């Protein structure tokens, strides 16, 4: 497996296995967070993703859940993300639920229709570390968005039927 970063397994998700599709964090600027400080953001090479999926398919061919890594793997556009979800479903045909942690800003570059299609491909639940709904606090910790952004993007997730 090509794990290059700090690996964070969400303790609330019964997910096995983990699949890294990005490296680092696109923001990497929250004042309280050191998890990815030394890791420049980049996309995981598609060959690595495919090799990892082949490895997972050998070890856990009946896997029904999977968690995407790294910090905010959903930052990529729908056009880049959809083929990866298709590959997951190809190698793991019993896949039911794809989970990922990500940033509120990562939802911005997707329409509700695109989010609905991602849900149909298995994207069931997103963990958003919004930290606060208070703009002064969000500015102080350099979160990179405001309360109105959280509301706007979470409404899109609700419309698409993706839990968060
Ligand atoms: S968005 Fe998340 S991973 Fe990135 S710096 Fe902030 S808390 Fe850390």
Tab-separated table of N, CA and C and ligand atoms in Angstrom:
chain	number	residue	atom	x	y	z
A	1	UNK	N	0.847	-1.190	0.000
A	1	UNK	CA	0.000	0.000	0.000
A	1	UNK	C	0.882	1.240	0.000
A	2	UNK	N	0.403	2.285	-0.668
A	2	UNK	CA	1.185	3.517	-0.759
A	2	UNK	C	0.668	4.537	0.255
A	3	UNK	N	1.034	4.360	1.519
A	3	UNK	CA	0.658	5.353	2.531
A	3	UNK	C	1.846	6.290	2.727
A	4	UNK	N	1.681	7.558	2.381
A	4	UNK	CA	2.804	8.502	2.446
A	4	UNK	C	2.647	9.509	3.580
A	5	UNK	N	1.442	9.608	4.165
A	5	UNK	CA	1.160	10.674	5.136
A	5	UNK	C	0.892	10.089	6.522
A	6	UNK	N	0.576	10.999	7.423
A	6	UNK	CA	-0.018	10.621	8.694
A	6	UNK	C	-1.339	9.933	8.360
A	7	UNK	N	-1.531	8.726	8.855
A	7	UNK	CA	-2.775	8.012	8.547
A	7	UNK	C	-3.778	8.246	9.676
A	8	UNK	N	-4.911	8.813	9.320
A	8	UNK	CA	-5.957	9.064	10.310
A	8	UNK	C	-7.157	8.183	10.002
A	9	UNK	N	-7.407	7.251	10.900
A	9	UNK	CA	-8.583	6.402	10.743
A	9	UNK	C	-9.693	6.968	11.618
A	10	UNK	N	-10.802	7.337	11.007
A	10	UNK	CA	-11.899	7.921	11.777
A	10	UNK	C	-12.451	6.876	12.747
A	11	UNK	N	-12.398	7.158	14.050
A	11	UNK	CA	-12.814	6.144	15.035
A	11	UNK	C	-14.305	5.846	15.014
A	12	UNK	N	-15.091	6.679	14.370
A	12	UNK	CA	-16.547	6.471	14.367
A	12	UNK	C	-17.011	5.652	13.173
A	13	UNK	N	-16.080	5.364	12.262
A	13	UNK	CA	-16.471	4.613	11.068
A	13	UNK	C	-15.919	3.197	11.127
A	14	UNK	N	-16.759	2.217	10.886
A	14	UNK	CA	-16.272	0.838	10.903
A	14	UNK	C	-15.619	0.491	9.571
A	15	UNK	N	-14.677	1.323	9.132
A	15	UNK	CA	-14.190	1.153	7.770
A	15	UNK	C	-12.910	0.368	7.697
A	16	UNK	N	-12.928	-0.570	6.867
A	16	UNK	CA	-11.735	-1.302	6.504
A	16	UNK	C	-11.905	-1.624	5.034
A	17	UNK	N	-11.003	-1.399	4.235
A	17	UNK	CA	-9.654	-0.845	4.443
A	17	UNK	C	-9.610	0.662	4.176
A	18	UNK	N	-8.366	1.175	4.112
A	18	UNK	CA	-8.124	2.595	3.834
A	18	UNK	C	-7.494	2.719	2.449
A	19	UNK	N	-7.892	3.754	1.723
A	19	UNK	CA	-7.310	3.983	0.395
A	19	UNK	C	-6.878	5.438	0.282
A	20	UNK	N	-5.581	5.658	0.092
A	20	UNK	CA	-5.093	7.033	-0.026
A	20	UNK	C	-5.197	7.502	-1.471
A	21	UNK	N	-5.889	8.636	-1.674
A	21	UNK	CA	-6.024	9.156	-3.049
A	21	UNK	C	-5.417	10.562	-3.197
A	22	UNK	N	-5.086	11.188	-2.064
A	22	UNK	CA	-4.358	12.467	-2.101
A	22	UNK	C	-3.273	12.424	-1.033
A	23	UNK	N	-2.345	13.385	-1.116
A	23	UNK	CA	-1.290	13.499	-0.096
A	23	UNK	C	-1.377	14.880	0.532
A	24	UNK	N	-1.276	14.935	1.854
A	24	UNK	CA	-1.295	16.212	2.546
A	24	UNK	C	-2.665	16.876	2.535
A	25	UNK	N	-2.647	18.188	2.818
A	25	UNK	CA	-3.884	18.975	2.937
A	25	UNK	C	-3.775	20.197	2.032
A	26	UNK	N	-4.810	20.488	1.246
A	26	UNK	CA	-4.757	21.643	0.336
A	26	UNK	C	-4.652	22.961	1.109
A	27	UNK	N	-5.168	22.993	2.324
A	27	UNK	CA	-5.174	24.219	3.124
A	27	UNK	C	-3.901	24.304	3.974
A	28	UNK	N	-3.692	23.300	4.790
A	28	UNK	CA	-2.487	23.159	5.628
A	28	UNK	C	-2.142	24.448	6.372
A	29	UNK	N	-3.147	25.147	6.860
A	29	UNK	CA	-2.913	26.466	7.443
A	29	UNK	C	-3.718	26.707	8.714
A	30	UNK	N	-4.399	25.683	9.218
A	30	UNK	CA	-5.140	25.876	10.474
A	30	UNK	C	-4.126	25.991	11.615
A	31	UNK	N	-4.324	26.983	12.471
A	31	UNK	CA	-3.306	27.290	13.479
A	31	UNK	C	-3.048	26.142	14.451
A	32	UNK	N	-4.058	25.325	14.699
A	32	UNK	CA	-3.943	24.285	15.731
A	32	UNK	C	-3.439	22.953	15.173
A	33	UNK	N	-3.270	22.851	13.864
A	33	UNK	CA	-3.047	21.536	13.245
A	33	UNK	C	-1.626	21.381	12.715
A	34	UNK	N	-0.988	20.300	13.124
A	34	UNK	CA	0.375	20.034	12.637
A	34	UNK	C	0.447	18.722	11.852
A	35	UNK	N	-0.729	18.129	11.617
A	35	UNK	CA	-0.735	16.765	11.064
A	35	UNK	C	-0.015	16.633	9.725
A	36	UNK	N	-0.132	17.659	8.873
A	36	UNK	CA	0.414	17.514	7.513
A	36	UNK	C	1.419	18.624	7.191
A	37	UNK	N	1.973	19.260	8.245
A	37	UNK	CA	2.852	20.431	8.058
A	37	UNK	C	4.010	20.158	7.109
A	38	UNK	N	4.588	18.982	7.198
A	38	UNK	CA	5.783	18.680	6.397
A	38	UNK	C	5.447	18.020	5.058
A	39	UNK	N	4.149	17.886	4.774
A	39	UNK	CA	3.766	17.116	3.579
A	39	UNK	C	3.118	18.042	2.553
A	40	UNK	N	3.772	18.325	1.440
A	40	UNK	CA	3.136	19.169	0.422
A	40	UNK	C	1.943	18.455	-0.194
A	41	UNK	N	0.913	19.223	-0.530
A	41	UNK	CA	-0.263	18.584	-1.126
A	41	UNK	C	0.055	18.109	-2.531
A	42	UNK	N	-0.412	16.938	-2.843
A	42	UNK	CA	-0.441	16.498	-4.243
A	42	UNK	C	-1.413	15.334	-4.391
A	43	UNK	N	-1.825	15.105	-5.620
A	43	UNK	CA	-2.702	13.972	-5.893
A	43	UNK	C	-1.874	12.697	-5.820
A	44	UNK	N	-2.470	11.649	-5.315
A	44	UNK	CA	-1.792	10.358	-5.352
A	44	UNK	C	-1.782	9.891	-6.823
A	45	UNK	N	-0.628	9.415	-7.325
A	45	UNK	CA	-0.627	8.946	-8.719
A	45	UNK	C	-1.686	7.856	-8.939
A	46	UNK	N	-2.359	7.929	-10.070
A	46	UNK	CA	-3.437	6.973	-10.361
A	46	UNK	C	-2.919	5.533	-10.369
A	47	UNK	N	-1.671	5.328	-10.822
A	47	UNK	CA	-1.125	3.947	-10.817
A	47	UNK	C	-1.051	3.424	-9.388
A	48	UNK	N	-0.703	4.285	-8.432
A	48	UNK	CA	-0.631	3.843	-7.035
A	48	UNK	C	-2.022	3.481	-6.521
A	49	UNK	N	-3.006	4.321	-6.878
A	49	UNK	CA	-4.374	4.050	-6.417
A	49	UNK	C	-4.825	2.693	-6.948
A	50	UNK	N	-4.531	2.461	-8.216
A	50	UNK	CA	-4.947	1.200	-8.841
A	50	UNK	C	-4.201	0.017	-8.210
A	51	UNK	N	-2.915	0.180	-7.977
A	51	UNK	CA	-2.141	-0.911	-7.353
A	51	UNK	C	-2.682	-1.211	-5.954
A	52	UNK	N	-3.007	-0.158	-5.217
A	52	UNK	CA	-3.539	-0.361	-3.859
A	52	UNK	C	-4.892	-1.066	-3.914
A	53	UNK	N	-5.713	-0.684	-4.876
A	53	UNK	CA	-7.025	-1.340	-4.999
A	53	UNK	C	-6.864	-2.825	-5.342
A	54	UNK	N	-5.881	-3.121	-6.191
A	54	UNK	CA	-5.634	-4.531	-6.524
A	54	UNK	C	-5.214	-5.298	-5.277
A	55	UNK	N	-4.370	-4.651	-4.456
A	55	UNK	CA	-3.909	-5.301	-3.220
A	55	UNK	C	-5.084	-5.517	-2.257
A	56	UNK	N	-5.928	-4.495	-2.123
A	56	UNK	CA	-7.090	-4.616	-1.236
A	56	UNK	C	-8.013	-5.728	-1.748
A	57	UNK	N	-8.186	-5.785	-3.067
A	57	UNK	CA	-9.086	-6.792	-3.645
A	57	UNK	C	-8.586	-8.209	-3.367
A	58	UNK	N	-7.248	-8.351	-3.254
A	58	UNK	CA	-6.706	-9.682	-2.929
A	58	UNK	C	-6.950	-10.034	-1.467
A	59	UNK	N	-6.793	-9.027	-0.602
A	59	UNK	CA	-6.903	-9.286	0.845
A	59	UNK	C	-8.355	-9.298	1.311
A	60	UNK	N	-9.140	-8.353	0.787
A	60	UNK	CA	-10.531	-8.208	1.266
A	60	UNK	C	-11.479	-8.038	0.083
A	61	UNK	N	-11.639	-9.091	-0.727
A	61	UNK	CA	-12.465	-8.947	-1.940
A	61	UNK	C	-13.925	-8.641	-1.657
A	62	UNK	N	-14.387	-8.981	-0.440
A	62	UNK	CA	-15.798	-8.742	-0.100
A	62	UNK	C	-16.014	-7.446	0.673
A	63	UNK	N	-15.011	-6.573	0.688
A	63	UNK	CA	-15.128	-5.319	1.455
A	63	UNK	C	-16.363	-4.532	1.019
A	64	UNK	N	-17.120	-4.071	1.993
A	64	UNK	CA	-18.332	-3.288	1.676
A	64	UNK	C	-18.164	-1.818	2.065
A	65	UNK	N	-17.091	-1.530	2.817
A	65	UNK	CA	-16.833	-0.132	3.202
A	65	UNK	C	-15.372	0.193	2.960
A	66	UNK	N	-15.111	1.475	2.771
A	66	UNK	CA	-13.725	1.914	2.587
A	66	UNK	C	-13.637	3.377	3.012
A	67	UNK	N	-12.492	3.756	3.544
A	67	UNK	CA	-12.286	5.162	3.901
A	67	UNK	C	-11.199	5.743	3.024
A	68	UNK	N	-11.492	6.907	2.417
A	68	UNK	CA	-10.514	7.571	1.563
A	68	UNK	C	-9.611	8.469	2.398
A	69	UNK	N	-8.342	8.532	2.029
A	69	UNK	CA	-7.362	9.405	2.655
A	69	UNK	C	-6.801	10.304	1.550
A	70	UNK	N	-6.136	11.492	1.818
A	70	UNK	CA	-5.572	11.803	3.111
A	70	UNK	C	-6.431	12.872	3.813
A	71	UNK	N	-5.860	14.079	4.051
A	71	UNK	CA	-6.597	15.064	4.854
A	71	UNK	C	-7.936	15.432	4.231
A	72	UNK	N	-7.915	15.790	2.950
A	72	UNK	CA	-9.170	16.203	2.293
A	72	UNK	C	-9.247	15.636	0.872
A	73	UNK	N	-9.471	14.339	0.786
A	73	UNK	CA	-9.431	13.671	-0.520
A	73	UNK	C	-10.529	14.115	-1.481
A	74	UNK	N	-11.567	14.772	-0.960
A	74	UNK	CA	-12.653	15.183	-1.863
A	74	UNK	C	-12.406	16.553	-2.481
A	75	UNK	N	-11.185	17.080	-2.320
A	75	UNK	CA	-10.876	18.391	-2.901
A	75	UNK	C	-10.930	18.344	-4.424
A	76	UNK	N	-10.700	17.181	-4.989
A	76	UNK	CA	-10.643	17.109	-6.454
A	76	UNK	C	-12.023	17.316	-7.081
A	77	UNK	N	-12.017	17.749	-8.320
A	77	UNK	CA	-13.286	17.996	-9.006
A	77	UNK	C	-14.031	16.680	-9.246
A	78	UNK	N	-15.302	16.812	-9.581
A	78	UNK	CA	-16.116	15.623	-9.878
A	78	UNK	C	-15.457	14.782	-10.971
A	79	UNK	N	-14.950	15.447	-12.011
A	79	UNK	CA	-14.368	14.710	-13.142
A	79	UNK	C	-13.168	13.856	-12.742
A	80	UNK	N	-12.451	14.294	-11.717
A	80	UNK	CA	-11.291	13.500	-11.266
A	80	UNK	C	-11.725	12.451	-10.236
A	81	UNK	N	-12.703	12.815	-9.431
A	81	UNK	CA	-13.126	11.925	-8.340
A	81	UNK	C	-13.968	10.748	-8.846
A	82	UNK	N	-14.874	11.024	-9.779
A	82	UNK	CA	-15.793	9.978	-10.246
A	82	UNK	C	-15.052	8.740	-10.776
A	83	UNK	N	-14.001	8.896	-11.610
A	83	UNK	CA	-13.298	7.701	-12.084
A	83	UNK	C	-12.674	6.886	-10.955
A	84	UNK	N	-12.259	7.568	-9.875
A	84	UNK	CA	-11.662	6.825	-8.752
A	84	UNK	C	-12.745	5.993	-8.054
A	85	UNK	N	-13.926	6.595	-7.860
A	85	UNK	CA	-15.019	5.822	-7.240
A	85	UNK	C	-15.410	4.651	-8.147
A	86	UNK	N	-15.388	4.878	-9.454
A	86	UNK	CA	-15.694	3.781	-10.389
A	86	UNK	C	-14.679	2.651	-10.249
A	87	UNK	N	-13.424	3.011	-10.081
A	87	UNK	CA	-12.387	1.984	-9.916
A	87	UNK	C	-12.602	1.209	-8.607
A	88	UNK	N	-12.983	1.919	-7.558
A	88	UNK	CA	-13.252	1.228	-6.280
A	88	UNK	C	-14.349	0.184	-6.499
A	89	UNK	N	-15.418	0.600	-7.174
A	89	UNK	CA	-16.543	-0.325	-7.413
A	89	UNK	C	-16.153	-1.465	-8.354
A	90	UNK	N	-15.208	-1.183	-9.237
A	90	UNK	CA	-14.749	-2.231	-10.158
A	90	UNK	C	-13.963	-3.305	-9.401
A	91	UNK	N	-13.010	-2.864	-8.577
A	91	UNK	CA	-12.160	-3.838	-7.871
A	91	UNK	C	-12.865	-4.451	-6.663
A	92	UNK	N	-13.800	-3.703	-6.088
A	92	UNK	CA	-14.513	-4.196	-4.896
A	92	UNK	C	-16.019	-4.150	-5.191
A	93	UNK	N	-16.527	-5.131	-5.932
A	93	UNK	CA	-17.908	-5.063	-6.431
A	93	UNK	C	-18.988	-5.101	-5.356
A	94	UNK	N	-18.617	-5.469	-4.125
A	94	UNK	CA	-19.631	-5.477	-3.054
A	94	UNK	C	-19.641	-4.163	-2.264
A	95	UNK	N	-18.884	-3.192	-2.756
A	95	UNK	CA	-18.770	-1.918	-2.051
A	95	UNK	C	-20.134	-1.263	-1.853
A	96	UNK	N	-20.402	-0.843	-0.608
A	96	UNK	CA	-21.671	-0.164	-0.293
A	96	UNK	C	-21.448	1.271	0.164
A	97	UNK	N	-20.390	1.483	0.962
A	97	UNK	CA	-20.232	2.793	1.597
A	97	UNK	C	-18.806	3.300	1.526
A	98	UNK	N	-18.645	4.434	0.852
A	98	UNK	CA	-17.335	5.088	0.782
A	98	UNK	C	-17.388	6.303	1.704
A	99	UNK	N	-16.418	6.380	2.598
A	99	UNK	CA	-16.372	7.459	3.586
A	99	UNK	C	-15.137	8.318	3.345
A	100	UNK	N	-15.215	9.591	3.749
A	100	UNK	CA	-14.027	10.451	3.667
A	100	UNK	C	-14.201	11.636	4.595
A	101	UNK	N	-13.074	12.060	5.192
A	101	UNK	CA	-13.058	13.349	5.881
A	101	UNK	C	-12.665	14.373	4.827
A	102	UNK	N	-13.180	15.586	4.952
A	102	UNK	CA	-12.762	16.600	3.988
A	102	UNK	C	-13.091	17.996	4.499
A	103	UNK	N	-12.699	19.001	3.733
A	103	UNK	CA	-12.963	20.389	4.132
A	103	UNK	C	-14.268	20.883	3.519
A	104	UNK	N	-14.909	21.808	4.200
A	104	UNK	CA	-16.140	22.427	3.677
A	104	UNK	C	-15.888	22.983	2.279
A	105	UNK	N	-14.728	23.580	2.078
A	105	UNK	CA	-14.415	24.209	0.789
A	105	UNK	C	-14.334	23.183	-0.354
A	106	UNK	N	-14.143	21.913	-0.004
A	106	UNK	CA	-14.042	20.880	-1.048
A	106	UNK	C	-15.392	20.563	-1.688
A	107	UNK	N	-16.477	20.950	-1.043
A	107	UNK	CA	-17.812	20.692	-1.601
A	107	UNK	C	-18.143	21.762	-2.653
A	108	UNK	N	-17.493	22.929	-2.487
A	108	UNK	CA	-17.809	24.090	-3.336
A	108	UNK	C	-17.676	23.804	-4.824
A	109	UNK	N	-16.688	23.009	-5.196
A	109	UNK	CA	-16.426	22.804	-6.631
A	109	UNK	C	-17.304	21.709	-7.238
A	110	UNK	N	-18.354	21.290	-6.499
A	110	UNK	CA	-19.251	20.257	-7.035
A	110	UNK	C	-20.696	20.733	-6.985
A	111	UNK	N	-21.444	20.446	-8.036
A	111	UNK	CA	-22.855	20.791	-8.044
A	111	UNK	C	-23.628	19.730	-7.263
A	112	UNK	N	-24.880	20.034	-6.951
A	112	UNK	CA	-25.728	19.049	-6.264
A	112	UNK	C	-25.888	17.808	-7.136
A	113	UNK	N	-26.049	18.015	-8.448
A	113	UNK	CA	-26.192	16.865	-9.350
A	113	UNK	C	-24.950	15.984	-9.306
A	114	UNK	N	-23.786	16.616	-9.281
A	114	UNK	CA	-22.544	15.832	-9.207
A	114	UNK	C	-22.455	15.096	-7.872
A	115	UNK	N	-22.862	15.759	-6.804
A	115	UNK	CA	-22.840	15.097	-5.487
A	115	UNK	C	-23.790	13.900	-5.471
A	116	UNK	N	-24.943	14.061	-6.124
A	116	UNK	CA	-25.896	12.936	-6.190
A	116	UNK	C	-25.273	11.751	-6.921
A	117	UNK	N	-24.534	12.047	-7.994
A	117	UNK	CA	-23.900	10.954	-8.753
A	117	UNK	C	-22.807	10.288	-7.907
A	118	UNK	N	-22.086	11.083	-7.130
A	118	UNK	CA	-21.060	10.499	-6.261
A	118	UNK	C	-21.711	9.609	-5.212
A	119	UNK	N	-22.879	10.033	-4.738
A	119	UNK	CA	-23.596	9.196	-3.769
A	119	UNK	C	-24.008	7.874	-4.420
A	120	UNK	N	-24.505	7.963	-5.644
A	120	UNK	CA	-24.882	6.721	-6.349
A	120	UNK	C	-23.680	5.791	-6.505
A	121	UNK	N	-22.482	6.373	-6.590
A	121	UNK	CA	-21.264	5.553	-6.709
A	121	UNK	C	-20.769	5.075	-5.358
A	122	UNK	N	-21.476	5.427	-4.279
A	122	UNK	CA	-21.120	4.875	-2.970
A	122	UNK	C	-20.723	5.887	-1.911
A	123	UNK	N	-20.507	7.150	-2.289
A	123	UNK	CA	-20.101	8.134	-1.281
A	123	UNK	C	-21.257	8.391	-0.320
A	124	UNK	N	-21.169	7.809	0.868
A	124	UNK	CA	-22.298	7.833	1.803
A	124	UNK	C	-22.190	8.918	2.863
A	125	UNK	N	-20.953	9.114	3.352
A	125	UNK	CA	-20.830	9.996	4.518
A	125	UNK	C	-19.506	10.744	4.482
A	126	UNK	N	-19.593	12.032	4.836
A	126	UNK	CA	-18.408	12.883	4.850
A	126	UNK	C	-18.234	13.435	6.261
A	127	UNK	N	-17.009	13.396	6.747
A	127	UNK	CA	-16.722	14.009	8.044
A	127	UNK	C	-16.117	15.382	7.795
A	128	UNK	N	-16.802	16.421	8.271
A	128	UNK	CA	-16.336	17.798	8.074
A	128	UNK	C	-15.848	18.361	9.405
A	129	UNK	N	-14.566	18.716	9.477
A	129	UNK	CA	-14.065	19.316	10.715
A	129	UNK	C	-14.310	20.808	10.697
A	130	UNK	N	-15.559	21.209	10.884
A	130	UNK	CA	-15.868	22.649	10.753
A	130	UNK	C	-15.276	23.462	11.901
A	131	UNK	N	-15.051	22.843	13.036
A	131	UNK	CA	-14.430	23.434	14.237
A	131	UNK	C	-15.319	24.438	14.957
A	132	UNK	N	-15.967	25.359	14.231
A	132	UNK	CA	-16.783	26.375	14.892
A	132	UNK	C	-17.776	26.964	13.886
A	133	UNK	N	-18.858	27.529	14.414
A	133	UNK	CA	-19.800	28.251	13.570
A	133	UNK	C	-19.675	29.751	13.800
A	134	UNK	N	-18.605	30.143	14.455
A	134	UNK	CA	-18.413	31.545	14.825
A	134	UNK	C	-17.304	32.157	13.949
A	135	UNK	N	-17.658	33.179	13.161
A	135	UNK	CA	-16.704	33.726	12.193
A	135	UNK	C	-15.424	34.264	12.836
A	136	UNK	N	-15.563	34.913	13.993
A	136	UNK	CA	-14.367	35.449	14.669
A	136	UNK	C	-13.406	34.312	15.004
A	137	UNK	N	-13.968	33.222	15.519
A	137	UNK	CA	-13.132	32.069	15.880
A	137	UNK	C	-12.520	31.440	14.621
A	138	UNK	N	-13.349	31.289	13.587
A	138	UNK	CA	-12.834	30.688	12.341
A	138	UNK	C	-11.679	31.511	11.771
A	139	UNK	N	-11.797	32.838	11.835
A	139	UNK	CA	-10.700	33.696	11.362
A	139	UNK	C	-9.461	33.530	12.228
A	140	UNK	N	-9.671	33.440	13.539
A	140	UNK	CA	-8.535	33.341	14.461
A	140	UNK	C	-7.730	32.076	14.248
A	141	UNK	N	-8.417	30.993	13.871
A	141	UNK	CA	-7.687	29.732	13.687
A	141	UNK	C	-7.302	29.500	12.217
A	142	UNK	N	-7.522	30.522	11.384
A	142	UNK	CA	-7.172	30.419	9.944
A	142	UNK	C	-7.875	29.258	9.249
A	143	UNK	N	-9.147	29.071	9.551
A	143	UNK	CA	-9.832	27.904	8.979
A	143	UNK	C	-10.075	28.060	7.475
A	144	UNK	N	-10.159	29.278	7.004
A	144	UNK	CA	-10.263	29.474	5.552
A	144	UNK	C	-11.677	29.510	5.017
A	145	UNK	N	-12.665	29.570	5.905
A	145	UNK	CA	-14.053	29.762	5.478
A	145	UNK	C	-14.857	30.343	6.635
A	146	UNK	N	-16.089	30.715	6.332
A	146	UNK	CA	-16.942	31.314	7.357
A	146	UNK	C	-18.207	30.474	7.557
A	147	UNK	N	-18.992	30.864	8.559
A	147	UNK	CA	-20.199	30.098	8.904
A	147	UNK	C	-21.152	29.988	7.715
A	148	UNK	N	-21.265	31.065	6.934
A	148	UNK	CA	-22.183	31.023	5.789
A	148	UNK	C	-21.746	29.965	4.772
A	149	UNK	N	-20.422	29.751	4.631
A	149	UNK	CA	-19.921	28.711	3.714
A	149	UNK	C	-20.322	27.322	4.227
A	150	UNK	N	-20.225	27.142	5.535
A	150	UNK	CA	-20.586	25.832	6.122
A	150	UNK	C	-22.052	25.536	5.813
A	151	UNK	N	-22.914	26.535	6.072
A	151	UNK	CA	-24.358	26.331	5.844
A	151	UNK	C	-24.633	26.044	4.369
A	152	UNK	N	-24.009	26.843	3.498
A	152	UNK	CA	-24.267	26.687	2.061
A	152	UNK	C	-23.851	25.300	1.565
A	153	UNK	N	-22.679	24.850	1.967
A	153	UNK	CA	-22.185	23.560	1.448
A	153	UNK	C	-22.911	22.381	2.108
A	154	UNK	N	-23.254	22.513	3.386
A	154	UNK	CA	-23.981	21.419	4.053
A	154	UNK	C	-25.390	21.280	3.473
A	155	UNK	N	-25.992	22.382	3.055
A	155	UNK	CA	-27.314	22.290	2.407
A	155	UNK	C	-27.204	21.481	1.107
A	156	UNK	N	-26.117	21.688	0.382
A	156	UNK	CA	-25.912	20.919	-0.859
A	156	UNK	C	-25.790	19.426	-0.547
A	157	UNK	N	-25.055	19.101	0.516
A	157	UNK	CA	-24.912	17.687	0.895
A	157	UNK	C	-26.272	17.095	1.253
A	158	UNK	N	-27.073	17.881	1.974
A	158	UNK	CA	-28.410	17.400	2.361
A	158	UNK	C	-29.267	17.156	1.124
A	159	UNK	N	-29.196	18.080	0.187
A	159	UNK	CA	-29.986	17.927	-1.041
A	159	UNK	C	-29.549	16.688	-1.826
A	160	UNK	N	-28.256	16.402	-1.761
A	160	UNK	CA	-27.740	15.233	-2.483
A	160	UNK	C	-27.948	13.942	-1.694
A	161	UNK	N	-28.343	14.060	-0.423
A	161	UNK	CA	-28.571	12.858	0.399
A	161	UNK	C	-27.300	12.250	0.958
A	162	UNK	N	-26.244	13.042	1.044
A	162	UNK	CA	-24.985	12.549	1.627
A	162	UNK	C	-24.939	12.965	3.096
A	163	UNK	N	-24.755	11.986	3.973
A	163	UNK	CA	-24.685	12.290	5.412
A	163	UNK	C	-23.382	13.013	5.735
A	164	UNK	N	-23.412	13.802	6.772
A	164	UNK	CA	-22.174	14.477	7.221
A	164	UNK	C	-22.227	14.663	8.717
B	1	LIG	S1	-7.962	21.533	7.036
B	1	LIG	FE1	-7.780	19.839	8.511
B	1	LIG	S2	-5.889	18.772	7.969
B	1	LIG	FE2	-5.858	20.762	6.924
B	1	LIG	S3	-4.704	22.104	8.291
B	1	LIG	FE3	-6.871	22.353	8.801
B	1	LIG	S4	-7.315	20.842	10.429
B	1	LIG	FE4	-5.333	20.294	9.487
